[in-house]
Short mmCIF file of C-alpha atoms and ligand atoms in Angstrom, two decimals:
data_model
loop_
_atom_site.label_atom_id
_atom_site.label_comp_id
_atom_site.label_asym_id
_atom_site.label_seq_id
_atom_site.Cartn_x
_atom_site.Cartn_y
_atom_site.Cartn_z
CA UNK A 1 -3.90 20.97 25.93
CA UNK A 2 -0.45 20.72 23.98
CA UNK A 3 -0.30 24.03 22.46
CA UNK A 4 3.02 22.57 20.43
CA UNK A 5 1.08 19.81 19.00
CA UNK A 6 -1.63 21.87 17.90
CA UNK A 7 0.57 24.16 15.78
CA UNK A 8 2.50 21.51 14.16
CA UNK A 9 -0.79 20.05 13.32
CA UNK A 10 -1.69 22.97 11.91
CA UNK A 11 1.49 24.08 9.76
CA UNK A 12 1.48 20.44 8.59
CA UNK A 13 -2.67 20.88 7.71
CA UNK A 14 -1.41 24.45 6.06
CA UNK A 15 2.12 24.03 4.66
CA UNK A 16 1.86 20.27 4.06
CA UNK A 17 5.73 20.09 5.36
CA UNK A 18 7.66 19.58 8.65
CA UNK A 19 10.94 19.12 10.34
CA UNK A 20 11.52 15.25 11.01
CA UNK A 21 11.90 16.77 14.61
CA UNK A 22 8.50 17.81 14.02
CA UNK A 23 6.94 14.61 13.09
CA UNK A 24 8.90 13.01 15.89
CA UNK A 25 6.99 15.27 18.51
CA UNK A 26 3.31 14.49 16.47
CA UNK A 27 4.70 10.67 16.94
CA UNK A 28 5.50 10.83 20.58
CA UNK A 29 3.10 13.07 21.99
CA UNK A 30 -0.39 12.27 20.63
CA UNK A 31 -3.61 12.78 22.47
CA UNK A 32 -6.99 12.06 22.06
CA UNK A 33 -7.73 15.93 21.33
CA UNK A 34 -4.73 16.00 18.67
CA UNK A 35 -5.80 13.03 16.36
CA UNK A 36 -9.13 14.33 16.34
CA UNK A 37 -8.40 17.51 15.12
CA UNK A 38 -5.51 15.86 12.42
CA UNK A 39 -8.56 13.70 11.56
CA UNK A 40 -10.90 16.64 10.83
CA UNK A 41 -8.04 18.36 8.85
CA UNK A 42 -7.37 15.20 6.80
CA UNK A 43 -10.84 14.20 5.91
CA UNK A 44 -11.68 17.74 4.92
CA UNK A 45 -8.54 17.79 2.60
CA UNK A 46 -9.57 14.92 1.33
CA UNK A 47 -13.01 15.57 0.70
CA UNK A 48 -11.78 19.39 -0.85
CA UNK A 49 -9.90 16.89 -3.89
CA UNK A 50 -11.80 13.97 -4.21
CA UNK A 51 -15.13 14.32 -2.47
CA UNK A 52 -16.88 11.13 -0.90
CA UNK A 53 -15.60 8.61 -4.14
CA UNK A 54 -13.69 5.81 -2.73
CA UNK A 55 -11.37 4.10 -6.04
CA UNK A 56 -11.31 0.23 -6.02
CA UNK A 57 -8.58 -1.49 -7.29
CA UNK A 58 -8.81 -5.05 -8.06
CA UNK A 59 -5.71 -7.13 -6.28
CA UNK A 60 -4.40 -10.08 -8.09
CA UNK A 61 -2.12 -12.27 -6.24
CA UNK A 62 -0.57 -14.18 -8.92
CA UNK A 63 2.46 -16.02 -7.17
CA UNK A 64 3.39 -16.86 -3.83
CA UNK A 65 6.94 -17.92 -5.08
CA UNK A 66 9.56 -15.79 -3.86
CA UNK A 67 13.30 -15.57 -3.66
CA UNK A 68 13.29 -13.53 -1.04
CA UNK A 69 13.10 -14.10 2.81
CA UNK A 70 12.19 -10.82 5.06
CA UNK A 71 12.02 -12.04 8.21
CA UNK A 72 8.25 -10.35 8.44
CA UNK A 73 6.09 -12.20 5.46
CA UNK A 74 4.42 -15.30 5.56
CA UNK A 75 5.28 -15.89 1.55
CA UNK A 76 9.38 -15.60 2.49
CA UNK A 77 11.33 -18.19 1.01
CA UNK A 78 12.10 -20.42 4.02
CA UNK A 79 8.60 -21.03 5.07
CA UNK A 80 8.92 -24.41 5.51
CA UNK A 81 4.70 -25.10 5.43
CA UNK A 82 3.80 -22.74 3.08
CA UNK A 83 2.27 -24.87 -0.22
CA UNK A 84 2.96 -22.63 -3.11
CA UNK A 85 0.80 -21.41 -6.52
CA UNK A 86 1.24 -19.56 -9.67
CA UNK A 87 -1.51 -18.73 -11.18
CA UNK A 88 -2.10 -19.05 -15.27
CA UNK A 89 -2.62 -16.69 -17.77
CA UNK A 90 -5.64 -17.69 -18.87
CA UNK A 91 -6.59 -17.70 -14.85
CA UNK A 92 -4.97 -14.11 -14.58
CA UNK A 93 -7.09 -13.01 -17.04
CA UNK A 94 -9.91 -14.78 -16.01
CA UNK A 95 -9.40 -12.33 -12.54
CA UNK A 96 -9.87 -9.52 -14.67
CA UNK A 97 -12.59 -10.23 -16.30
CA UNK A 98 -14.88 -10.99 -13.24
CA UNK A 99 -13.28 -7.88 -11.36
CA UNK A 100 -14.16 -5.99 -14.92
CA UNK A 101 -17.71 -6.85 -14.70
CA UNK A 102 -17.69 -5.71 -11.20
CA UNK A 103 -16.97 -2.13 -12.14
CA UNK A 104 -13.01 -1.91 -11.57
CA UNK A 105 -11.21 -0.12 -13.73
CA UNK A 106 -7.83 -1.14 -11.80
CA UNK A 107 -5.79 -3.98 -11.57
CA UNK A 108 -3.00 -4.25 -9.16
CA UNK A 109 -1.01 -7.31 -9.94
CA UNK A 110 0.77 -8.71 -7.25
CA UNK A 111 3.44 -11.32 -6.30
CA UNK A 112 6.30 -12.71 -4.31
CA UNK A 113 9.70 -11.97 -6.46
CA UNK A 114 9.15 -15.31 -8.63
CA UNK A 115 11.57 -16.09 -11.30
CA UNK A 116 9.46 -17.73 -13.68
CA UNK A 117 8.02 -14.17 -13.95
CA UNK A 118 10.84 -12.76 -16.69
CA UNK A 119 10.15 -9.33 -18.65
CA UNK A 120 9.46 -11.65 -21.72
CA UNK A 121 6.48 -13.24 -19.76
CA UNK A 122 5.47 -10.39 -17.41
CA UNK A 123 5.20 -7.75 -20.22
CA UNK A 124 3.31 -9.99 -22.65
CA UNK A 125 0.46 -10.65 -19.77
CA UNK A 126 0.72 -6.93 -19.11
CA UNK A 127 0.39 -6.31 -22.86
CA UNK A 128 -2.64 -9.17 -23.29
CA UNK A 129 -5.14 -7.22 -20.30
CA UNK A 130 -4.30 -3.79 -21.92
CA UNK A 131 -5.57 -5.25 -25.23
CA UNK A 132 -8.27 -6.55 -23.74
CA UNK A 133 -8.71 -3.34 -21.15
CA UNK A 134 -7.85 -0.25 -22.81
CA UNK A 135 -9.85 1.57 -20.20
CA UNK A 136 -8.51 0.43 -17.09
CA UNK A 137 -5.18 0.94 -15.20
CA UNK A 138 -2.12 -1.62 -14.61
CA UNK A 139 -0.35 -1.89 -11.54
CA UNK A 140 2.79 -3.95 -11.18
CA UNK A 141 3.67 -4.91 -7.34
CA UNK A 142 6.49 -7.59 -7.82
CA UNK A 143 9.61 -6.31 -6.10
CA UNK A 144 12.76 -4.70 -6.93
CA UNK A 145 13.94 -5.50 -11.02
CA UNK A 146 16.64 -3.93 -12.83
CA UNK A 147 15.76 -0.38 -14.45
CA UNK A 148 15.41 -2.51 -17.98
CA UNK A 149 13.03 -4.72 -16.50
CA UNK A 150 10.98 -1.67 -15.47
CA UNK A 151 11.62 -0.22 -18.52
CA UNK A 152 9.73 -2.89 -20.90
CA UNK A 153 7.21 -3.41 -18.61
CA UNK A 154 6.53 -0.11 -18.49
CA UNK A 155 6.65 0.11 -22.73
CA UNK A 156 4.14 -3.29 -22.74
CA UNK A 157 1.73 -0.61 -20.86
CA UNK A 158 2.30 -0.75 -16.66
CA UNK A 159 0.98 2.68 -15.61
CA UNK A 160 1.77 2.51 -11.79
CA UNK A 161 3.86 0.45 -9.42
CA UNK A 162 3.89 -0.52 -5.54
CA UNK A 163 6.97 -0.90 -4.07
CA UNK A 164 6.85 -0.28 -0.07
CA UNK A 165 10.14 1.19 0.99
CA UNK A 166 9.37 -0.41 4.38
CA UNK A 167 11.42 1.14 6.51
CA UNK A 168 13.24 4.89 5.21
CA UNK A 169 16.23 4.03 7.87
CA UNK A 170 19.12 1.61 6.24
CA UNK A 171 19.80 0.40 10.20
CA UNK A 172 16.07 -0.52 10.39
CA UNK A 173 15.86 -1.69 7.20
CA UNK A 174 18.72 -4.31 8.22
CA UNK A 175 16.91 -5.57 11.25
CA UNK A 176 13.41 -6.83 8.72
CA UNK A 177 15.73 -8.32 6.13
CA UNK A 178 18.44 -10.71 5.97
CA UNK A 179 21.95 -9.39 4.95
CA UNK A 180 21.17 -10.06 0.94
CA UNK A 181 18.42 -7.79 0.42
CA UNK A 182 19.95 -4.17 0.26
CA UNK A 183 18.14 -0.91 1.52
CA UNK A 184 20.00 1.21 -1.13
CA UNK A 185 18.40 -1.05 -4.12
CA UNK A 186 15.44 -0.98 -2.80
CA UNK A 187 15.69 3.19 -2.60
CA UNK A 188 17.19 2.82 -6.61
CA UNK A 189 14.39 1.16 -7.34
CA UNK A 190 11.59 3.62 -6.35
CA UNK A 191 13.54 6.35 -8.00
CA UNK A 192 14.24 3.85 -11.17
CA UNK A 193 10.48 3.48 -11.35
CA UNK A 194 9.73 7.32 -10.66
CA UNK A 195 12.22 8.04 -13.15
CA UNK A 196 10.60 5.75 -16.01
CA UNK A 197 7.19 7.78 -15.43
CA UNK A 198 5.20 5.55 -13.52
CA UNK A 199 2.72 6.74 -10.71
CA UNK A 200 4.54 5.34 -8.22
CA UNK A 201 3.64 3.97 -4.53
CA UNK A 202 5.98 3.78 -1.15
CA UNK A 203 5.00 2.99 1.86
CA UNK A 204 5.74 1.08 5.67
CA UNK A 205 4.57 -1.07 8.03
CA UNK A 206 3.05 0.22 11.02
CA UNK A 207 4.83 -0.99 14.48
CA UNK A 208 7.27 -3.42 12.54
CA UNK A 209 9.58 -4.51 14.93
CA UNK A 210 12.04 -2.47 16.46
CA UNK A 211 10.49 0.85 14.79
CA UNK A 212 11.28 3.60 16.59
CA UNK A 213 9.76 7.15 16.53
CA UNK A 214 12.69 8.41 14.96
CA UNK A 215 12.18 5.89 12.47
CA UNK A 216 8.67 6.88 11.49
CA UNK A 217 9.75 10.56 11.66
CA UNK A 218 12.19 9.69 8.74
CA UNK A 219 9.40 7.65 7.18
CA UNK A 220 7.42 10.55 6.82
CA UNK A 221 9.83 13.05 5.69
CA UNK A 222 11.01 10.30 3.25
CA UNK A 223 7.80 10.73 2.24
CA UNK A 224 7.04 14.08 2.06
CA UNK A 225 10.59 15.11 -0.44
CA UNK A 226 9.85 11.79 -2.35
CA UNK A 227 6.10 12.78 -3.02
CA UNK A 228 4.53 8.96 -4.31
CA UNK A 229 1.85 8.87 -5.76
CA UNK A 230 -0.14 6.50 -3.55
CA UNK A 231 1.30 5.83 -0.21
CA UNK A 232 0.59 2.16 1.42
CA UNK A 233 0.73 1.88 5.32
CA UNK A 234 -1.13 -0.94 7.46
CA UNK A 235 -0.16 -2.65 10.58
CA UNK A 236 2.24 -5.28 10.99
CA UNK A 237 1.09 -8.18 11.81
CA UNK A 238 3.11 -11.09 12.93
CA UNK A 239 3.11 -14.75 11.05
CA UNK A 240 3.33 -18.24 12.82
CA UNK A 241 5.62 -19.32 10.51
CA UNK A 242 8.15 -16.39 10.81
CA UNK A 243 11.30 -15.28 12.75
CA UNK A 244 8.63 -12.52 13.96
CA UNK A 245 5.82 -14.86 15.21
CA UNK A 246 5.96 -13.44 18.46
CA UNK A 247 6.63 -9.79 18.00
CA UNK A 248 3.73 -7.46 18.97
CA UNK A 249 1.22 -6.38 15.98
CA UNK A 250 1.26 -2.46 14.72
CA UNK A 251 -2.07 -0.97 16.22
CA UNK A 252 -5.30 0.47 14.81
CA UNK A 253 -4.95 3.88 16.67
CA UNK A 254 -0.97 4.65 15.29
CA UNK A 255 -2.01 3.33 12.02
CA UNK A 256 -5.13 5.84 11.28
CA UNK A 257 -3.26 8.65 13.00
CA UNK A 258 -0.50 8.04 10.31
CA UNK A 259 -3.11 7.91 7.68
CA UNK A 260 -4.42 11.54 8.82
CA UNK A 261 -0.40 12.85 8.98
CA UNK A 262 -0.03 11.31 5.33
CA UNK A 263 -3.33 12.78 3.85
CA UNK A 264 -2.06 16.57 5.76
CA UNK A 265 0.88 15.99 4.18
CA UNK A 266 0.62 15.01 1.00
CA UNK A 267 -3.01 16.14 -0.21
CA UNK A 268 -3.59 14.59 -3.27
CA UNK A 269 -1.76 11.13 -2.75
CA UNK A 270 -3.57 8.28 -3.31
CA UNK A 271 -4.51 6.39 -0.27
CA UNK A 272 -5.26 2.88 0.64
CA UNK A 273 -7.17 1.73 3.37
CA UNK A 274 -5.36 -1.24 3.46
CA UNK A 275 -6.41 -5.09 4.31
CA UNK A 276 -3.95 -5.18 6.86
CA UNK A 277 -6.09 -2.48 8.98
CA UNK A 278 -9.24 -4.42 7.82
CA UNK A 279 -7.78 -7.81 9.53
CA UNK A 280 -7.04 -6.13 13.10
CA UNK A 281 -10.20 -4.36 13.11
CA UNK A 282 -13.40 -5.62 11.73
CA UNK A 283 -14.47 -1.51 11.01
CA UNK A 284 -10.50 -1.45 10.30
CA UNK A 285 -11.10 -0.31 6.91
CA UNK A 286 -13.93 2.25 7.50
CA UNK A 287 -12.29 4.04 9.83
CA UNK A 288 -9.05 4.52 7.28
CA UNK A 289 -11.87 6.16 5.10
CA UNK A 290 -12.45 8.01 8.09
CA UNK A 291 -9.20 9.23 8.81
CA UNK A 292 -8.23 9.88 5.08
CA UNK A 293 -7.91 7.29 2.95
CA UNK A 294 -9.42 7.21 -0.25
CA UNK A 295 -8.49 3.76 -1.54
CA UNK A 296 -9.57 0.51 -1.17
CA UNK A 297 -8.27 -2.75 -2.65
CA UNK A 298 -10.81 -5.56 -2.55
CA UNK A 299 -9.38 -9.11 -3.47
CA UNK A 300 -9.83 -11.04 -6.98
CA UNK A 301 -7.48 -13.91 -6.79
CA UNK A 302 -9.27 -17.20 -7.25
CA UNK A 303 -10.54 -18.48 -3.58
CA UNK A 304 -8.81 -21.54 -3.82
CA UNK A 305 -5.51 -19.90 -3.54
CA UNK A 306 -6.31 -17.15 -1.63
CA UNK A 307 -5.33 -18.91 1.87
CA UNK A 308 -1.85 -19.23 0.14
CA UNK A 309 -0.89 -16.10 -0.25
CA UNK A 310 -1.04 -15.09 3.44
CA UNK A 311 1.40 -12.81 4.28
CA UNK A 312 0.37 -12.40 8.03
CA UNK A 313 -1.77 -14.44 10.44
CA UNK A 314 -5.62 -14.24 10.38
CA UNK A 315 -6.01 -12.10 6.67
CA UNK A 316 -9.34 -11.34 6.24
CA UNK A 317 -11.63 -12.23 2.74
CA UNK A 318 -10.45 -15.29 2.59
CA UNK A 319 -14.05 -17.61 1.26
CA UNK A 320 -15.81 -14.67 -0.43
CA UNK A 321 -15.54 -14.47 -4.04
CA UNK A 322 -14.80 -10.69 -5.58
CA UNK A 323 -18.00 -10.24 -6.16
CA UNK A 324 -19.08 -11.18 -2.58
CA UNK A 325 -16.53 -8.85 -1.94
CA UNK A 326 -17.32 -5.99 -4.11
CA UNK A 327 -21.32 -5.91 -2.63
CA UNK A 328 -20.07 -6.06 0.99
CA UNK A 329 -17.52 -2.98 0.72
CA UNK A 330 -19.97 -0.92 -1.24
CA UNK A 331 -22.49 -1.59 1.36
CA UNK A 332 -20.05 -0.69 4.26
CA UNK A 333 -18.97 2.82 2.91
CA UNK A 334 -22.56 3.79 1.91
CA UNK A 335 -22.83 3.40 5.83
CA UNK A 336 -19.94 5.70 6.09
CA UNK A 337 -21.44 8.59 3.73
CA UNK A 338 -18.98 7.46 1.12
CA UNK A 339 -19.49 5.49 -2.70
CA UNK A 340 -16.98 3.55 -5.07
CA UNK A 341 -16.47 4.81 -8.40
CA UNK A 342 -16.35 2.88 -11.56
CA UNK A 343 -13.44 4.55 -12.52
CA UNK A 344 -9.29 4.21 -13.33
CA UNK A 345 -8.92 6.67 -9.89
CA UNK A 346 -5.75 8.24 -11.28
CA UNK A 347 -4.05 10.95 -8.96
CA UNK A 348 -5.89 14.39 -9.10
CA UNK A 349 -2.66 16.19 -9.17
CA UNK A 350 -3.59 19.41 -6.67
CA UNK A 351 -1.64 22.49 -7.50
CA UNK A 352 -3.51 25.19 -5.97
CA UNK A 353 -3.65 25.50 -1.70
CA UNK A 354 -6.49 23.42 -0.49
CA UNK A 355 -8.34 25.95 1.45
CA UNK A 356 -9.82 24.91 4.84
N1 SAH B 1 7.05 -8.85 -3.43
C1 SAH B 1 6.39 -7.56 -3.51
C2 SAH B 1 5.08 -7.57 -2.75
C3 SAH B 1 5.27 -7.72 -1.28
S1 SAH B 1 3.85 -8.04 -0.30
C4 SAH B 1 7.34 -6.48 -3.01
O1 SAH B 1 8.46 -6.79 -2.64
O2 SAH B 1 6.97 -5.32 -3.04
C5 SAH B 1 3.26 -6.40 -0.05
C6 SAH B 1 3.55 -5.77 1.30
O3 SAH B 1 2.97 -6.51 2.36
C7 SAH B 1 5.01 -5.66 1.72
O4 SAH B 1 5.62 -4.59 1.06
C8 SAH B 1 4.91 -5.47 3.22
O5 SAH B 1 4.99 -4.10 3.60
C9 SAH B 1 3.53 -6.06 3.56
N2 SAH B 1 3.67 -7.19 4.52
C10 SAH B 1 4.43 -8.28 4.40
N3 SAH B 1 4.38 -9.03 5.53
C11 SAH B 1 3.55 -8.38 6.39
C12 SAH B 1 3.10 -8.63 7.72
N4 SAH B 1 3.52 -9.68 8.41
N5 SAH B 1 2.24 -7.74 8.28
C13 SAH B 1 1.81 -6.66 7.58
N6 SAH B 1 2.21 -6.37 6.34
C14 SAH B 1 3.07 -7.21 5.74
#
């Protein structure tokens, strides 16, 4: 028994806020005992907010066309056998209809940084599904733009945007990405977007290469002064096609422990239970319920281009169409005691102490 562990766990669980020496030591010296009781904390501080309601949002993967070439993603520029797509706006819209019928009240648009994507043409598809969706939330997840570009996409009617920081350490940050792509921008950018009043989400791969403790610890106190309002983790998971190919995947056991250290520490964040966890475990995505989450982001891109967007080996979903989709993860949380909600699933902003 690691008396130290169990009273960080519980001034994280009370105060919601550690030293980065603190989350260091939960990092390096977990046990079996220790994520069990962070589990029982998290799920209970999750259930105090949102109850058993699971949100849905409905992913679009518009473009696999990117400028960019992290040395981790399958979409990076100098794939040489990636075949590439960009979907239309009537097909775009098409996504959001069927995922609309379905119940989701969400749409998380996403896509490598693809130039034929300008504000003039990004904000007038934003602006055509808010016309045709009052109800139901936007979600831009395209990369870093310049703060106009943010700006008038956030005017045409964008009410929340995903932009993983990936890695909260700049020497880190410079071992995933080749020496164009800057770690300060990338920081700009999530304060840009904060700035412009979006709901904003951060967030890191678990067991990236060359993470170290220390660079999780910062990860999490990034987290915990920035305050996002959804926070994205999943494991890595390497690509044939990459400079990482043969790097070692980010495991199921760090990944849900980081989930129940997120939900302690930030209560009322938004949490996915991300695809990534569902592809190294079949229950992957279950057990993030389990452990905290309260998110989950079925996919509505067409099938036929869903094998193209592949951002790591082996992504699961691939044949079954949103709707197949939809049936099979309501099934598998009933199982778990939990139910989607037809819903927007904003942020229940917590200001009072969750009591345990
Ligand atoms: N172009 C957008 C969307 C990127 S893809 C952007 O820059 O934000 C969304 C996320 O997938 C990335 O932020 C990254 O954290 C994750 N990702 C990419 N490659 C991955 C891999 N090999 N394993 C696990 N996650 C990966």
């Amino acid at each position: 028994m690691d008396e130290t562990l169990f009273s960080i766990i519980d001034t994280l669980s009370t105060t919601h806020s550690l030293s980065t020496e603190q989350y260091e030591y939960l990092v390096t010296h977990r046990s079996d005992e220790g994520a069990k009781l962070l589990q029982v904390r998290a799920a209970a501080i999750r259930d105090a907010i949102y109850g058993k309601d699971v949100f849905v949002r409905g992913l679009i993967e518009f473009s696999n066309i990117c400028k960019n070439d992290c040395y981790y993603c399958g979409i990076r520029k100098s794939n040489p056998n990636l075949s590439h797509y960009r979907l239309t706006e009537a097909q775009i819209m098409y996504c959001c209809k069927s995922g609309y019928d379905l119940g989701f009240r969400t749409f998380v648009l996403q896509s490598g940084e693809d130039g034929h994507f300008t504000d003039d043409v990004l904000s007038d598809l934003v602006r055509r599904i808010k016309i045709e969706y009052p109800d139901c939330a936007i979600t831009l997840s395209v990369g870093e733009r310049p703060y106009e570009s943010y700006a008038r996409l956030k005017e045409a009617g964008a009410d929340r945007y995903l932009l993983r920081h990936e890695t909260a350490t700049k020497a880190h940050y410079e071992k995933l990405h080749p020496p164009e792509m800057s770690f300060d921008h990338r920081m700009q950018c999530l304060r840009d977007l904060r700035k412009l009043g979006y709901a904003v989400g951060a967030g890191f791969m678990v067991g990236s290469p060359y993470q170290t403790p220390g660079d999780l610890a910062r990860d999490f106190k990034f987290l915990e002064e920035f305050r996002p309002d959804m926070v994205g983790i999943g494991p890595f998971i390497p690509h044939r096609d990459t400079p990482f190919k043969d790097m070692e995947a980010g495991t199921l056991e760090d990944t849900l422990y980081y989930l129940s250290i997120l939900r302690c520490m930030l209560p009322d964040v938004l949490l996915p239970a991300t695809t990534a966890l569902g592809t190294i475990h079949p229950l992957g995505r279950e057990m993030g319920i389990q452990y905290g989450a309260n998110v989950i982001m079925p996919n509505l891109s067409p099938v036929t281009v869903r094998k193209m967007y592949e951002l790591y080996d082996g992504k699961i979903c691939m044949d079954d169409e949103g709707a197949a989709c939809s049936r099979c993860l309501d099934l598998r949380l009933e199982k778990i005691g939990h139910r989607i909600v037809v819903d927007r699933g904003d942020r229940k902003i917590q200001t009072e102490e969750v009591l345990l």
